[in-house]
Amino acid sequence: MRGSSSLFEPIRVGEQDLSSRIVLPPLTRSRATDTGLATSLMAQYYRQRSGAGLIIAEGTVVLPQATAYPRVPGIYSEEQVASWRPVVEAAKSNGSTMYCQLWHVGRQSHSSVQPDGLPPKAPSTVAITGQQYRSPGGPVPYEVPRELIEPDIAEIVDAFGRAARNALRAGFDGVELHGANGYLIEQFLDDGINLRTDKYGGSIANRMRFLEEVLQEVFEHVPPHRVGVRLSPSSDWMDAIDSDKRTLFSTVIRRLDECGLAYLHLVEPGIAGATSAEESSSAIPTSELAQLFTGPVIVTGGHTFHSAQELIDRGVADMVGFGRLFIANPDLPTRFAVGAPLQEVRKKGLYGGAAEGYTDYPSLAAEK
Ligand code: PHB
């Protein structure tokens, strides 16, 4: 039963006991090396935030083609697995549990970061027009993607499985599939993006096939109770357009509920990608979707201590993610516990660079 617990109360997720319901959600910070290796700076960053009950590592790519931006970490090579080990150890040093978010961006990538220098592949040849690609030289239009053929899809499904196995080998407790924010998994789900006429397109069951195949492959390596899925059912960021998101995501969540997952992770309607947005009239209340899932539900998106506690009290969420607050307040759980003032996020250093804007936010103890 969800409801009436404190944010600070422990919770069981899968077969693990988390020390609290306070979650560090996945945040792209672009501090890996150019070849997707995790770094000692990342270890320091996660260690600073090791007071979270659950840490979900930033989006980590399952293949070289899966990336959108430079300096995003990967988990497909042995070298990458080795590079993550000290980072995971640091993150878990305070008793946290840590999951790895497995990421493939599909059409949100760009030829400039594709291994073959060609436009990225996606379910259909539909380009993003509502936003621009964040290239090192400034925003540029997204390209028309190439259509994935069946062998491409099989390769990606395999890669998710290998990445999941690698994540456990690197010390992660589990994996989260990034099915939110218009990335590859959602590109298959949405009928405004997926125009396929084969078994991966058309009906909701067909559009869910890619997600189902990824889950089945991941389950070959990682038990369901160590697998979470993240969705953003109300967001149309990156042209994530569907004719009936309420039916689509209700169906997806009911199906996920049958899998015995570790958790479902929902992004709030008022969040678009990494920023706050107008809540559209078609937004689906998080409470409505959360009640379709019987396992633990994490809700993330612009929450404060009080709004988070209220979500738990109302039985909407079991756990709450705090992205921006955790960027600026490495010891956020301590600050919450003592009612200390919170530091503001600085824009500089959000993406890329070195320590500035990343590991230089002081803890309460260091402030004094
Ligand atoms: C971002 O880099 O802005 C970003 C990455 C992953 C997301 C959303 C936003 O899911």
XYZ file of C-alpha atoms and ligand atoms in Angstrom:
378
model
C 0.000 0.000 0.000
C 1.260 3.414 -0.976
C 0.850 6.384 1.342
C 1.523 7.762 4.804
C 5.261 7.309 5.084
C 7.915 9.912 5.581
C 10.370 10.672 2.765
C 13.009 9.520 5.241
C 11.500 6.085 5.851
C 13.219 3.067 4.324
C 11.538 1.254 1.457
C 12.031 -2.139 -0.106
C 12.706 -2.093 -3.857
C 13.041 -5.495 -5.430
C 14.983 -7.415 -2.817
C 16.845 -4.379 -1.534
C 16.111 -2.065 1.345
C 16.677 1.591 0.492
C 17.559 3.870 3.383
C 15.051 6.541 2.307
C 12.642 7.520 -0.475
C 14.884 10.357 -1.657
C 16.147 9.680 -5.190
C 18.929 11.233 -7.250
C 17.347 10.937 -10.697
C 19.384 10.474 -13.891
C 21.042 13.740 -14.953
C 23.186 14.211 -18.051
C 26.268 16.158 -16.950
C 28.750 15.323 -19.737
C 31.838 14.673 -17.608
C 32.843 11.314 -19.105
C 35.800 11.071 -21.483
C 35.432 11.368 -25.242
C 35.321 7.568 -25.404
C 32.548 7.277 -22.811
C 34.698 6.313 -19.829
C 33.481 7.277 -16.364
C 35.972 9.553 -14.577
C 37.302 10.252 -11.091
C 35.472 13.599 -11.201
C 32.236 11.638 -11.657
C 33.200 9.485 -8.668
C 33.570 12.637 -6.578
C 30.217 13.998 -7.801
C 28.337 10.804 -6.970
C 30.143 10.396 -3.628
C 28.982 13.896 -2.663
C 25.396 12.759 -3.357
C 25.721 9.343 -1.713
C 23.153 10.254 0.949
C 20.317 9.514 -1.492
C 18.312 6.342 -0.861
C 18.540 5.541 -4.553
C 20.985 6.953 -7.068
C 20.118 6.512 -10.731
C 23.192 7.225 -12.804
C 22.965 9.588 -15.740
C 21.874 8.236 -19.131
C 24.555 5.743 -20.169
C 24.672 4.574 -23.764
C 24.383 0.957 -24.834
C 26.215 1.380 -28.171
C 28.425 4.027 -29.812
C 25.495 4.955 -32.120
C 23.191 5.450 -29.102
C 24.672 8.785 -28.027
C 23.520 12.321 -28.747
C 26.238 14.355 -27.140
C 29.973 14.249 -26.486
C 31.210 13.074 -23.083
C 28.182 10.921 -22.271
C 29.308 7.700 -20.555
C 28.842 4.267 -22.108
C 28.571 0.739 -20.729
C 29.223 -1.353 -23.853
C 33.020 -1.866 -23.632
C 35.187 -3.624 -21.040
C 37.107 -0.398 -20.502
C 33.858 1.403 -19.706
C 32.811 -1.300 -17.246
C 36.169 -0.958 -15.474
C 35.868 2.834 -15.414
C 32.445 2.678 -13.739
C 33.585 0.400 -10.851
C 35.222 3.108 -8.693
C 32.390 5.518 -9.508
C 29.720 3.066 -8.363
C 31.760 2.215 -5.269
C 31.990 5.903 -4.373
C 28.276 6.458 -4.969
C 27.361 3.516 -2.734
C 29.858 4.402 -0.001
C 27.110 5.796 2.243
C 24.721 2.884 1.884
C 22.949 4.040 -1.298
C 21.612 1.689 -3.908
C 22.642 2.589 -7.462
C 20.995 1.846 -10.794
C 22.403 2.577 -14.234
C 20.119 4.294 -16.729
C 20.446 2.554 -20.098
C 20.052 4.970 -22.984
C 19.634 5.004 -26.742
C 18.632 8.361 -28.187
C 17.547 7.238 -31.682
C 16.640 10.267 -33.805
C 17.811 12.726 -31.138
C 21.381 12.012 -32.261
C 23.241 13.717 -35.099
C 25.607 12.637 -37.886
C 28.413 14.586 -36.184
C 28.449 12.074 -33.303
C 27.482 8.921 -35.226
C 30.323 6.397 -35.688
C 29.629 6.231 -39.466
C 29.085 9.993 -39.848
C 25.589 9.419 -41.258
C 22.262 10.606 -39.803
C 21.067 8.531 -36.833
C 18.563 5.710 -37.149
C 15.027 5.727 -35.772
C 11.763 3.804 -36.189
C 10.700 6.023 -39.128
C 12.140 8.800 -41.286
C 10.493 11.561 -39.263
C 12.739 14.434 -38.147
C 12.310 16.501 -34.987
C 11.198 20.000 -36.009
C 10.082 21.507 -32.700
C 13.591 21.720 -31.230
C 17.159 22.008 -32.449
C 20.166 19.797 -31.863
C 22.641 21.138 -29.252
C 25.855 20.945 -31.320
C 29.188 22.189 -29.917
C 28.961 25.129 -32.350
C 25.386 26.028 -31.344
C 21.887 24.810 -32.224
C 21.395 23.157 -35.629
C 18.296 21.509 -37.160
C 17.748 17.823 -36.469
C 18.327 15.542 -39.461
C 15.845 13.205 -41.085
C 16.797 9.870 -39.490
C 17.400 6.665 -41.399
C 14.808 3.970 -40.826
C 15.884 1.072 -38.618
C 15.647 -2.261 -40.417
C 14.994 -5.473 -38.480
C 18.670 -6.490 -38.098
C 19.379 -2.994 -36.682
C 16.610 -3.472 -34.138
C 17.931 -6.901 -33.157
C 21.407 -5.406 -32.689
C 20.051 -2.710 -30.367
C 17.963 -5.184 -28.355
C 21.081 -7.337 -27.885
C 23.047 -4.262 -26.857
C 20.546 -3.410 -24.110
C 20.990 -6.939 -22.732
C 24.778 -6.743 -22.813
C 24.720 -3.292 -21.246
C 22.466 -4.559 -18.448
C 24.846 -7.425 -17.728
C 27.790 -5.030 -17.850
C 26.051 -2.720 -15.395
C 25.839 -5.471 -12.776
C 29.478 -6.367 -13.481
C 30.394 -2.736 -12.794
C 28.686 -2.946 -9.385
C 25.324 -1.337 -10.149
C 22.417 -2.882 -8.234
C 20.109 -2.683 -11.225
C 19.255 -0.859 -14.438
C 16.648 1.663 -15.522
C 15.470 1.640 -19.141
C 15.121 5.175 -20.471
C 11.673 5.076 -22.022
C 11.023 8.801 -21.513
C 11.624 12.167 -23.167
C 11.229 11.087 -26.769
C 14.307 8.847 -26.877
C 14.409 5.580 -28.822
C 12.035 3.500 -26.699
C 9.430 6.275 -26.773
C 10.065 6.813 -30.507
C 8.686 3.321 -31.021
C 5.724 3.942 -28.691
C 4.406 7.220 -30.146
C 2.300 7.000 -33.309
C 3.366 10.508 -34.340
C 6.968 9.244 -34.643
C 6.580 5.546 -35.434
C 4.931 5.237 -38.864
C 6.075 1.657 -39.453
C 3.829 -0.866 -41.129
C 5.760 -3.955 -39.922
C 5.359 -5.751 -36.575
C 6.946 -2.760 -34.749
C 4.301 -0.239 -35.902
C 0.563 0.279 -36.045
C -1.292 -1.095 -33.022
C -0.194 -0.258 -29.476
C 0.855 -3.886 -29.071
C 3.125 -3.533 -32.101
C 4.547 -0.200 -30.978
C 5.274 -1.746 -27.555
C 7.121 -4.658 -29.193
C 10.524 -2.955 -29.098
C 10.179 -2.199 -25.364
C 8.987 -5.778 -24.755
C 11.937 -7.215 -26.674
C 14.375 -5.018 -24.771
C 12.829 -6.091 -21.452
C 12.948 -9.783 -22.360
C 16.588 -9.487 -23.412
C 17.512 -7.544 -20.282
C 15.723 -10.165 -18.134
C 18.092 -12.786 -19.598
C 20.864 -11.054 -17.661
C 19.218 -9.101 -14.834
C 16.150 -10.268 -12.873
C 13.018 -8.105 -13.269
C 13.191 -6.989 -9.636
C 16.437 -5.160 -10.508
C 14.973 -3.407 -13.560
C 13.112 -0.076 -13.576
C 11.490 1.785 -16.473
C 11.223 5.547 -16.868
C 8.359 7.163 -18.813
C 7.212 10.748 -19.443
C 3.598 10.191 -20.503
C 2.611 13.853 -20.648
C 5.632 15.298 -22.402
C 5.750 16.164 -26.073
C 9.321 17.457 -25.795
C 11.317 16.574 -28.929
C 8.076 16.099 -30.882
C 7.098 13.079 -28.797
C 3.628 13.135 -30.301
C 0.953 10.481 -30.019
C -2.713 10.637 -30.933
C -3.829 9.142 -27.594
C -1.199 9.181 -24.889
C -3.652 8.306 -22.162
C -4.552 4.985 -23.784
C -0.966 4.347 -24.887
C 0.678 4.897 -21.520
C -2.111 3.247 -19.521
C -1.559 0.167 -21.674
C 2.228 0.324 -21.313
C 2.061 0.746 -17.536
C -0.451 -2.104 -17.103
C 1.872 -4.321 -19.129
C 4.922 -3.231 -17.099
C 3.014 -4.018 -13.927
C 2.859 -7.669 -14.993
C 6.649 -7.907 -15.214
C 7.503 -7.651 -11.495
C 9.824 -4.696 -12.038
C 11.846 -2.953 -9.339
C 9.967 0.276 -9.994
C 8.185 2.564 -12.421
C 9.694 6.044 -12.760
C 7.322 8.784 -13.950
C 8.337 12.260 -15.075
C 5.793 14.895 -14.041
C 3.642 16.616 -16.683
C 5.197 20.035 -16.061
C 8.662 18.895 -17.154
C 9.975 18.903 -20.727
C 13.347 17.237 -21.096
C 15.462 18.957 -18.505
C 13.359 22.091 -18.050
C 10.029 23.213 -16.627
C 7.209 23.618 -19.110
C 3.620 24.745 -19.297
C 1.389 21.880 -18.268
C -0.784 21.260 -21.309
C -4.500 20.623 -21.067
C -3.875 17.065 -22.286
C -1.518 16.324 -19.378
C -2.311 13.021 -17.716
C -2.285 13.329 -13.912
C 0.568 11.340 -12.406
C -1.859 9.988 -9.791
C -3.994 8.390 -12.508
C -1.047 6.551 -14.057
C 0.664 5.635 -10.796
C -2.403 3.758 -9.594
C -2.052 1.356 -12.538
C 1.245 0.105 -11.135
C 1.313 -1.980 -7.973
C 5.090 -1.901 -7.389
C 7.138 1.070 -6.199
C 6.623 4.315 -8.126
C 9.216 7.086 -8.339
C 7.958 10.518 -9.373
C 10.397 13.210 -10.533
C 9.985 16.751 -11.755
C 10.330 20.077 -10.004
C 9.418 18.852 -6.524
C 10.249 20.527 -3.243
C 10.522 18.758 0.096
C 6.912 19.639 0.903
C 5.383 18.781 -2.478
C 7.292 15.492 -2.414
C 6.055 14.593 1.042
C 2.552 15.475 -0.100
C 2.859 13.139 -3.110
C 3.765 10.333 -0.742
C 0.997 11.244 1.713
C -1.559 11.238 -1.115
C -0.414 7.762 -2.140
C 0.762 8.930 -5.582
C 4.452 8.129 -5.174
C 6.605 5.848 -3.050
C 9.817 7.728 -3.817
C 10.606 11.146 -5.249
C 13.475 12.299 -7.452
C 15.038 15.748 -7.030
C 17.186 16.667 -10.040
C 17.926 20.349 -9.876
C 17.916 20.412 -6.074
C 20.489 17.596 -5.974
C 22.709 19.345 -8.530
C 22.976 22.396 -6.282
C 22.789 20.608 -2.909
C 24.972 17.508 -2.766
C 23.854 16.809 0.805
C 20.172 17.357 -0.002
C 18.814 14.679 2.398
C 20.692 16.301 5.298
C 19.437 19.746 4.326
C 15.886 18.399 4.148
C 16.269 16.709 7.532
C 17.421 19.847 9.340
C 15.399 22.328 7.288
C 18.546 24.068 6.067
C 18.426 26.615 3.234
C 18.949 25.281 -0.268
C 21.489 26.566 -2.763
C 20.401 27.645 -6.245
C 21.521 25.902 -9.428
C 23.972 27.853 -11.558
C 23.618 27.488 -15.317
C 27.347 27.426 -15.904
C 28.666 23.881 -15.781
C 25.333 22.101 -16.102
C 26.618 20.321 -19.219
C 30.321 19.654 -19.729
C 33.371 21.417 -18.387
C 35.157 20.308 -15.234
C 34.513 20.812 -11.515
C 32.808 24.205 -11.814
C 29.055 23.820 -11.541
C 29.517 20.088 -10.910
C 31.461 19.229 -7.764
C 31.924 22.742 -6.343
C 28.537 23.117 -4.624
C 29.414 23.015 -0.916
C 27.785 20.788 1.664
C 26.322 22.373 4.778
C 29.368 21.342 6.766
C 31.698 22.975 4.229
C 29.588 26.153 4.171
C 30.078 26.654 7.914
C 19.494 16.613 -21.540
O 20.678 16.366 -21.741
O 19.053 17.759 -21.565
C 18.572 15.506 -21.275
C 19.057 14.223 -21.252
C 18.206 13.179 -20.997
C 16.878 13.427 -20.774
C 16.388 14.708 -20.799
C 17.241 15.759 -21.052
O 16.058 12.421 -20.539
